[in-house]
Amino acid sequence: MTSTTGFILASALLVLVVLGILLLPLWRTPKPAKTVNRGEANLDIFRDQMRELERDHDEGILTDADLKQAKSELQRRLLDEVHPETVPQAKSGGRQTALALLIALPLAATAGYLILGNPQALDPTQTQTQTQTQIGPQQIEAMLGKLVEKLKQNPDDTKGWVMLARSYKVLGRFSESAEAYSHGGALVDADPSLLADYAEVLAQANGGSLAGQPDKLLSRALEIDPNEPQALFLAGAAASERRDFSAVARYWERLLQQLEPGSEEAQSLELAVAKAREIDAQSGGKPPGITTTGPNAIPAESISGVVTISSKIAAQAKPGDLLFVFARAEEGSRMPLAVVRAQLADLPLKFRFDDSMALPGGKKISGFKTVSVEARVAKAGKAQSSSGDLFGSIKGVKPGSKNIKLVIDQIQP
């Protein structure tokens, strides 16, 4: 048993060391290596925006009419913007390698976990038999199923929950990964790298937004370790999402110090930091939506506030229920001008809308005298209203309005 235990400990240590050393630099976007026709680049952007519109339509954010209108506007913009110029194109080999490692190592660790306590599994004859069997989707599901059953019998096994969360993450099952991380307890709360990973899967499960609970988890991670790489990278992304480019530069400069000087990863990050500083300087050190003086004054066109839920109906919702906050035109198309996705657990939720958050092919908040702001707890998991949803709304909100207090206090019939 001593040799078995030593083998397991050594294997676990090697997995952690390899992940820590390899994944961060491999995941960084490499510097531009060649040029392509700008028309092709615009087509790639066009396809991405089309997919985003289709996703919003599938989630109920856009109606059929809204989708048709948005596609038409996007096609018109594409015709206006395509020119035979060249723009940089980056290689993606590093991320492919990182993805391969991310998938292989945690799943291998999961397989190891499932056979802990079974010394016969280290028998050379059994090992040889196992290596001859190709692991496919059914085998992976079977391993995960066994792990889930073990955790049902021992729900206090925080290491098991973390392993399950990581396995779900590499399979792209982000909601299940976030749920597994929520059972990690003190193990997750005290580990900055796990907190950062938890924040990432929560954001992925909520449409990519780091606002709300993911941002809180990142703050906690950086309190424990101000130089945790993944937390610094994601904190910079969260700051960019809220248009605080001064914070973007600060977070990513700290991350830059941990990269090899002159490496492709370092050069890419240096460019990102320089761009963040440039945008911050253009805004006079203030985020968009704050009025300044002079010829380059920034119009106060953003709308911000906080969402809460009435105690009278709070019991009818669960912490994991999806929460959508919309800004819409009060007349005409019901296509949202801007959307924030979060979870009920993020309440009270601070929100902020501005023109940078306009949906592809959609109109901007600054183009309206007043808009309506609505918060909706989507019981069916889609932003489109359905019976049983909890919601609250405010009409006649002028662009530039601050400190709006939006209360979810109604139930959809």
Coordinates of C-alpha atoms in Angstrom, one line a residue:
M1 CA 0.0 0.0 0.0
T2 CA 2.9 2.3 0.6
S3 CA 4.1 2.1 -3.0
T4 CA 0.5 2.6 -4.2
T5 CA 0.0 5.7 -2.2
G6 CA 3.4 7.1 -3.3
F7 CA 2.5 6.5 -6.9
I8 CA -0.9 8.2 -6.6
L9 CA 0.7 11.2 -4.8
A10 CA 3.5 11.5 -7.4
S11 CA 1.0 11.3 -10.3
A12 CA -1.3 14.0 -8.8
L13 CA 1.7 16.3 -8.2
L14 CA 2.9 15.8 -11.8
V15 CA -0.5 16.7 -13.2
L16 CA -0.6 19.9 -11.2
V17 CA 2.9 20.9 -12.2
V18 CA 2.3 20.3 -15.9
L19 CA -0.9 22.2 -15.9
G20 CA 0.6 25.1 -14.1
I21 CA 3.7 25.3 -16.3
L22 CA 2.1 24.7 -19.8
L23 CA -1.4 25.9 -20.0
L24 CA -1.1 29.6 -19.3
P25 CA 1.6 30.4 -21.9
L26 CA 0.0 28.0 -24.4
W27 CA -3.4 29.7 -24.0
R28 CA -2.2 33.2 -24.7
T29 CA -2.9 34.5 -28.2
P30 CA 0.3 34.5 -30.2
K31 CA 1.5 37.5 -32.1
P32 CA 0.4 38.1 -35.7
A33 CA 2.3 35.9 -38.1
K34 CA 0.8 36.6 -41.6
T35 CA -1.7 38.7 -43.4
V36 CA -5.0 37.9 -45.0
N37 CA -7.4 39.8 -47.1
R38 CA -9.5 42.2 -45.0
G39 CA -12.6 41.1 -46.8
E40 CA -12.0 37.6 -45.4
A41 CA -11.5 39.0 -41.9
N42 CA -14.8 40.9 -42.2
L43 CA -16.5 37.8 -43.3
D44 CA -15.2 36.0 -40.3
I45 CA -16.6 38.7 -38.0
F46 CA -19.8 38.7 -39.9
R47 CA -20.2 34.9 -39.4
D48 CA -19.5 35.3 -35.7
Q49 CA -22.1 38.0 -35.3
M50 CA -24.6 35.9 -37.3
R51 CA -24.0 33.0 -34.9
E52 CA -24.5 35.4 -31.9
L53 CA -27.8 36.6 -33.3
E54 CA -28.9 33.0 -33.9
R55 CA -28.0 32.1 -30.3
D56 CA -29.9 35.1 -28.9
H57 CA -32.9 34.0 -31.1
D58 CA -32.6 30.4 -29.7
E59 CA -32.5 31.7 -26.2
G60 CA -35.7 33.8 -26.8
I61 CA -34.0 37.2 -26.6
L62 CA -34.8 38.0 -30.2
T63 CA -38.2 37.3 -31.9
D64 CA -38.3 36.0 -35.5
A65 CA -39.0 39.6 -36.7
D66 CA -36.1 41.0 -34.6
L67 CA -33.8 38.3 -36.0
K68 CA -34.7 39.1 -39.6
Q69 CA -34.3 42.9 -39.0
A70 CA -30.9 42.4 -37.3
K71 CA -29.6 40.1 -40.1
S72 CA -30.7 42.6 -42.7
E73 CA -28.8 45.4 -40.9
L74 CA -25.7 43.3 -40.4
Q75 CA -25.7 42.4 -44.2
R76 CA -25.9 46.0 -45.1
R77 CA -23.0 46.9 -42.8
L78 CA -20.9 44.1 -44.3
L79 CA -21.3 45.5 -47.8
D80 CA -20.3 48.9 -46.6
E81 CA -17.2 47.7 -44.8
V82 CA -15.5 45.1 -47.0
H83 CA -12.3 46.5 -48.6
P84 CA -9.3 44.8 -50.3
E85 CA -6.9 45.7 -47.5
T86 CA -4.9 43.3 -45.2
V87 CA -5.1 42.8 -41.5
P88 CA -3.1 40.6 -39.2
Q89 CA -4.1 37.0 -38.5
A90 CA -2.8 35.0 -35.5
K91 CA -1.9 31.4 -35.3
S92 CA -3.9 29.2 -33.0
G93 CA -1.6 26.2 -32.5
G94 CA -0.9 27.1 -28.9
R95 CA -4.5 27.1 -27.9
Q96 CA -5.1 23.8 -29.7
T97 CA -2.2 22.3 -27.7
A98 CA -3.6 23.8 -24.5
L99 CA -7.0 22.5 -25.3
A100 CA -5.6 19.0 -25.9
L101 CA -3.8 19.1 -22.5
L102 CA -6.9 20.5 -20.8
I103 CA -9.0 17.6 -22.1
A104 CA -6.4 14.8 -21.6
L105 CA -5.1 15.6 -18.2
P106 CA -8.3 16.2 -16.1
L107 CA -10.0 13.2 -17.8
A108 CA -7.0 11.0 -17.0
A109 CA -7.0 12.3 -13.4
T110 CA -10.7 11.4 -13.3
A111 CA -10.1 7.9 -14.4
G112 CA -7.4 7.6 -11.7
Y113 CA -9.7 8.9 -9.1
L114 CA -12.3 6.3 -9.9
I115 CA -9.9 3.5 -9.2
L116 CA -8.4 4.9 -5.9
G117 CA -8.6 2.3 -3.2
N118 CA -8.2 -0.5 -5.7
P119 CA -4.5 -1.5 -5.7
Q120 CA -5.2 -4.2 -8.3
A121 CA -5.7 -1.4 -10.8
L122 CA -1.9 -0.8 -10.7
D123 CA -1.2 -4.4 -11.7
P124 CA 0.8 -4.4 -14.9
T125 CA -1.4 -7.0 -16.6
Q126 CA -4.5 -5.0 -15.9
T127 CA -2.9 -1.8 -17.0
Q128 CA -1.9 -3.4 -20.3
T129 CA -5.4 -4.6 -20.8
Q130 CA -6.8 -1.1 -20.2
T131 CA -4.4 0.6 -22.5
Q132 CA -5.6 -1.6 -25.3
T133 CA -9.1 -0.3 -25.0
Q134 CA -9.9 3.0 -26.7
I135 CA -11.7 5.5 -24.5
G136 CA -14.7 7.0 -26.3
P137 CA -17.7 9.2 -25.3
Q138 CA -19.5 6.3 -23.8
Q139 CA -16.6 5.4 -21.6
I140 CA -16.1 9.0 -20.5
E141 CA -19.8 9.2 -19.6
A142 CA -19.5 6.0 -17.7
M143 CA -16.6 7.3 -15.7
L144 CA -18.4 10.5 -14.9
G145 CA -21.4 8.6 -13.9
K146 CA -19.4 6.5 -11.4
L147 CA -17.9 9.7 -10.0
V148 CA -21.3 11.2 -9.6
E149 CA -22.5 8.1 -7.8
K150 CA -19.5 8.2 -5.4
L151 CA -20.3 11.9 -4.6
K152 CA -23.9 11.1 -3.9
Q153 CA -22.7 8.6 -1.3
N154 CA -20.1 11.0 0.0
P155 CA -21.3 14.6 -0.7
D156 CA -18.5 16.0 1.6
D157 CA -15.8 14.8 -0.8
T158 CA -14.7 18.3 -1.9
K159 CA -11.8 17.0 -4.0
G160 CA -14.2 14.8 -5.9
W161 CA -16.5 17.7 -6.6
V162 CA -13.6 19.8 -7.9
M163 CA -12.5 16.9 -10.2
L164 CA -16.1 16.5 -11.5
A165 CA -16.2 20.3 -12.1
R166 CA -13.0 20.3 -14.1
S167 CA -14.1 17.3 -16.1
Y168 CA -17.4 18.9 -17.0
K169 CA -15.6 22.1 -18.0
V170 CA -13.3 20.4 -20.6
L171 CA -16.4 18.7 -22.0
G172 CA -18.0 22.2 -22.4
R173 CA -20.8 21.4 -19.9
F174 CA -20.4 24.7 -18.1
S175 CA -23.6 24.8 -16.1
E176 CA -22.9 21.4 -14.7
S177 CA -19.3 22.4 -14.0
A178 CA -20.5 25.5 -12.1
E179 CA -22.9 23.4 -10.1
A180 CA -20.2 21.0 -9.1
Y181 CA -17.9 23.8 -8.1
S182 CA -20.6 25.1 -5.8
H183 CA -20.1 22.0 -3.7
G184 CA -16.4 22.6 -3.4
G185 CA -16.8 24.3 -0.1
A186 CA -13.7 25.4 1.8
L187 CA -11.4 23.7 -0.7
V188 CA -12.5 26.2 -3.4
D189 CA -12.9 29.2 -1.2
A190 CA -9.3 29.0 -0.1
D191 CA -7.7 28.2 -3.5
P192 CA -7.3 31.2 -5.8
S193 CA -6.8 29.1 -8.9
L194 CA -10.0 27.2 -8.2
L195 CA -11.9 30.4 -7.5
A196 CA -10.7 31.7 -10.9
D197 CA -11.7 28.5 -12.7
Y198 CA -15.1 28.7 -10.9
A199 CA -15.6 32.3 -12.2
E200 CA -14.7 31.2 -15.7
V201 CA -17.3 28.4 -15.9
L202 CA -20.0 30.6 -14.3
A203 CA -19.3 33.2 -17.0
Q204 CA -19.4 30.6 -19.8
A205 CA -22.7 29.3 -18.4
N206 CA -24.2 32.8 -18.4
G207 CA -23.4 33.8 -22.0
G208 CA -19.8 34.9 -21.4
S209 CA -20.4 37.8 -19.0
L210 CA -18.1 38.1 -16.0
A211 CA -20.4 40.5 -14.2
G212 CA -21.9 39.6 -10.8
Q213 CA -20.8 36.4 -9.1
P214 CA -17.8 35.7 -11.4
D215 CA -16.4 39.1 -10.6
K216 CA -16.8 38.5 -6.9
L217 CA -15.0 35.2 -7.1
L218 CA -12.1 36.9 -9.0
S219 CA -11.9 39.6 -6.3
R220 CA -11.7 36.8 -3.7
A221 CA -9.0 35.0 -5.6
L222 CA -6.8 38.1 -5.9
E223 CA -7.2 38.8 -2.2
I224 CA -5.6 35.5 -1.5
D225 CA -3.0 35.7 -4.2
P226 CA -2.6 39.1 -6.0
N227 CA -0.6 37.4 -8.7
E228 CA -2.7 34.4 -9.6
P229 CA -2.4 34.3 -13.4
Q230 CA -5.8 33.1 -14.5
A231 CA -7.5 35.4 -12.0
L232 CA -5.5 38.4 -13.3
F233 CA -6.4 37.5 -16.9
L234 CA -10.1 37.2 -16.2
A235 CA -10.2 40.2 -13.9
G236 CA -8.8 42.3 -16.8
A237 CA -11.5 40.8 -19.1
A238 CA -14.1 41.7 -16.5
A239 CA -12.8 45.3 -16.3
S240 CA -12.9 45.5 -20.1
E241 CA -16.5 44.4 -20.0
R242 CA -17.4 47.3 -17.7
R243 CA -15.2 49.6 -19.8
D244 CA -12.7 50.3 -17.0
F245 CA -9.6 50.3 -19.1
S246 CA -7.4 51.7 -16.4
A247 CA -8.1 48.5 -14.4
V248 CA -7.5 46.4 -17.5
A249 CA -4.0 47.8 -17.9
R250 CA -3.2 47.3 -14.2
Y251 CA -4.3 43.7 -14.1
W252 CA -2.6 42.7 -17.3
E253 CA 0.6 44.5 -16.4
R254 CA 0.9 42.3 -13.3
L255 CA 0.3 39.2 -15.5
L256 CA 2.9 40.5 -18.0
Q257 CA 5.5 40.4 -15.3
Q258 CA 5.1 36.6 -15.0
L259 CA 5.7 35.9 -18.7
E260 CA 9.0 35.4 -20.4
P261 CA 10.2 38.8 -21.7
G262 CA 10.2 38.9 -25.5
S263 CA 8.0 35.8 -25.9
E264 CA 5.1 35.7 -28.2
E265 CA 2.7 35.6 -25.3
A266 CA 4.4 38.6 -23.6
Q267 CA 4.4 40.6 -26.9
S268 CA 0.7 40.0 -27.4
L269 CA -0.2 41.0 -23.9
E270 CA 2.0 44.1 -24.2
L271 CA -0.1 45.2 -27.2
A272 CA -3.3 44.6 -25.2
V273 CA -2.0 46.7 -22.3
A274 CA -0.9 49.5 -24.6
K275 CA -4.4 49.5 -26.3
A276 CA -6.1 49.6 -22.9
R277 CA -3.9 52.6 -21.9
E278 CA -4.7 54.4 -25.2
I279 CA -8.4 54.0 -24.7
D280 CA -8.1 55.1 -21.1
A281 CA -6.1 58.2 -22.1
Q282 CA -8.7 59.1 -24.8
S283 CA -11.5 59.0 -22.1
G284 CA -9.5 61.2 -19.7
G285 CA -9.1 58.4 -17.3
K286 CA -12.9 58.1 -16.9
P287 CA -15.1 55.2 -18.2
P288 CA -17.5 55.9 -21.0
G289 CA -20.8 57.5 -20.0
I290 CA -19.2 60.2 -17.7
T291 CA -19.4 63.7 -19.0
T292 CA -16.2 65.7 -19.3
T293 CA -15.5 69.1 -20.6
G294 CA -13.7 70.3 -23.8
P295 CA -13.9 69.3 -27.4
N296 CA -13.6 65.6 -26.7
A297 CA -16.3 65.5 -24.1
I298 CA -17.9 62.0 -23.6
P299 CA -21.7 62.1 -23.6
A300 CA -23.5 60.7 -20.6
E301 CA -25.5 58.1 -22.5
S302 CA -25.1 55.1 -20.2
I303 CA -27.8 53.8 -17.9
S304 CA -26.9 52.2 -14.6
G305 CA -28.5 51.0 -11.4
V306 CA -29.1 48.0 -9.2
V307 CA -31.6 45.1 -9.4
T308 CA -33.2 43.5 -6.3
I309 CA -36.1 41.1 -5.7
S310 CA -39.1 41.7 -3.5
S311 CA -39.2 39.5 -0.3
K312 CA -42.8 38.6 -1.2
I313 CA -41.8 36.5 -4.2
A314 CA -38.1 35.7 -3.5
A315 CA -39.0 32.2 -2.2
Q316 CA -40.4 31.3 -5.6
A317 CA -36.9 31.4 -7.2
K318 CA -33.8 29.4 -6.9
P319 CA -30.2 30.8 -6.7
G320 CA -29.3 29.1 -9.9
D321 CA -32.2 30.6 -11.9
L322 CA -31.1 32.7 -14.9
L323 CA -31.5 36.4 -14.6
F324 CA -31.7 38.8 -17.6
V325 CA -31.7 42.6 -17.5
F326 CA -32.7 44.3 -20.7
A327 CA -32.9 47.8 -22.1
R328 CA -35.5 48.1 -24.8
A329 CA -37.1 50.7 -27.0
E330 CA -40.5 51.7 -25.7
E331 CA -42.1 51.6 -29.1
G332 CA -41.5 49.6 -32.2
S333 CA -39.3 46.5 -32.3
R334 CA -38.9 44.5 -29.1
M335 CA -35.3 43.6 -29.9
P336 CA -33.2 44.5 -26.9
L337 CA -30.8 47.4 -27.1
A338 CA -28.5 45.8 -24.5
V339 CA -28.6 42.7 -22.3
V340 CA -26.9 41.5 -19.1
R341 CA -27.1 37.8 -18.1
A342 CA -26.5 36.7 -14.5
Q343 CA -28.1 34.4 -11.9
L344 CA -30.5 35.0 -9.1
A345 CA -27.6 34.4 -6.6
D346 CA -25.9 37.5 -8.0
L347 CA -28.7 39.8 -6.5
P348 CA -28.4 42.6 -5.6
L349 CA -26.9 43.0 -9.1
K350 CA -25.3 46.3 -10.3
F351 CA -25.8 46.8 -14.0
R352 CA -24.7 49.3 -16.6
F353 CA -25.8 49.8 -20.2
D354 CA -24.1 51.9 -22.9
D355 CA -23.7 51.9 -26.7
S356 CA -20.8 49.5 -26.6
M357 CA -23.2 46.8 -25.5
A358 CA -25.5 47.1 -28.6
L359 CA -26.4 43.7 -30.2
P360 CA -25.0 43.0 -33.6
G361 CA -27.2 44.8 -36.2
G362 CA -29.2 46.5 -33.5
K363 CA -29.7 50.1 -32.5
K364 CA -28.0 52.0 -29.7
I365 CA -29.4 53.5 -26.4
S366 CA -28.1 56.9 -27.4
G367 CA -30.6 56.9 -30.3
F368 CA -33.7 57.1 -28.0
K369 CA -35.0 59.8 -25.8
T370 CA -36.3 57.2 -23.3
V371 CA -36.1 53.4 -23.0
S372 CA -37.6 50.8 -20.7
V373 CA -35.5 48.6 -18.4
E374 CA -36.6 45.2 -17.3
A375 CA -35.2 42.5 -15.1
R376 CA -36.6 38.9 -15.6
V377 CA -36.0 35.7 -13.7
A378 CA -36.4 33.1 -16.5
K379 CA -37.9 30.0 -15.0
A380 CA -37.8 28.3 -18.4
G381 CA -34.1 29.2 -18.9
K382 CA -34.8 31.6 -21.8
A383 CA -35.1 35.4 -21.9
Q384 CA -38.3 35.3 -23.8
S385 CA -41.2 35.7 -21.3
S386 CA -43.0 32.6 -20.1
S387 CA -45.6 31.8 -17.5
G388 CA -44.2 31.7 -14.0
D389 CA -41.3 34.2 -14.7
L390 CA -40.6 36.8 -12.0
F391 CA -40.0 40.3 -13.4
G392 CA -39.9 44.0 -12.8
S393 CA -39.7 46.9 -15.1
I394 CA -39.3 50.7 -15.3
K395 CA -40.4 52.8 -18.2
G396 CA -39.4 56.3 -19.4
V397 CA -35.7 55.9 -18.5
K398 CA -33.6 58.6 -20.1
P399 CA -30.0 57.8 -21.4
G400 CA -27.7 59.1 -18.7
S401 CA -29.8 58.0 -15.8
K402 CA -27.9 56.7 -12.8
N403 CA -28.6 54.7 -9.7
I404 CA -31.9 53.2 -11.0
K405 CA -33.5 50.9 -8.4
L406 CA -35.2 48.1 -10.3
V407 CA -37.3 45.7 -8.2
I408 CA -38.4 42.3 -9.4
D409 CA -41.9 42.2 -7.8
Q410 CA -44.3 40.6 -10.3
I411 CA -45.1 37.1 -11.6
Q412 CA -45.9 36.4 -15.3
P413 CA -49.4 34.9 -15.6

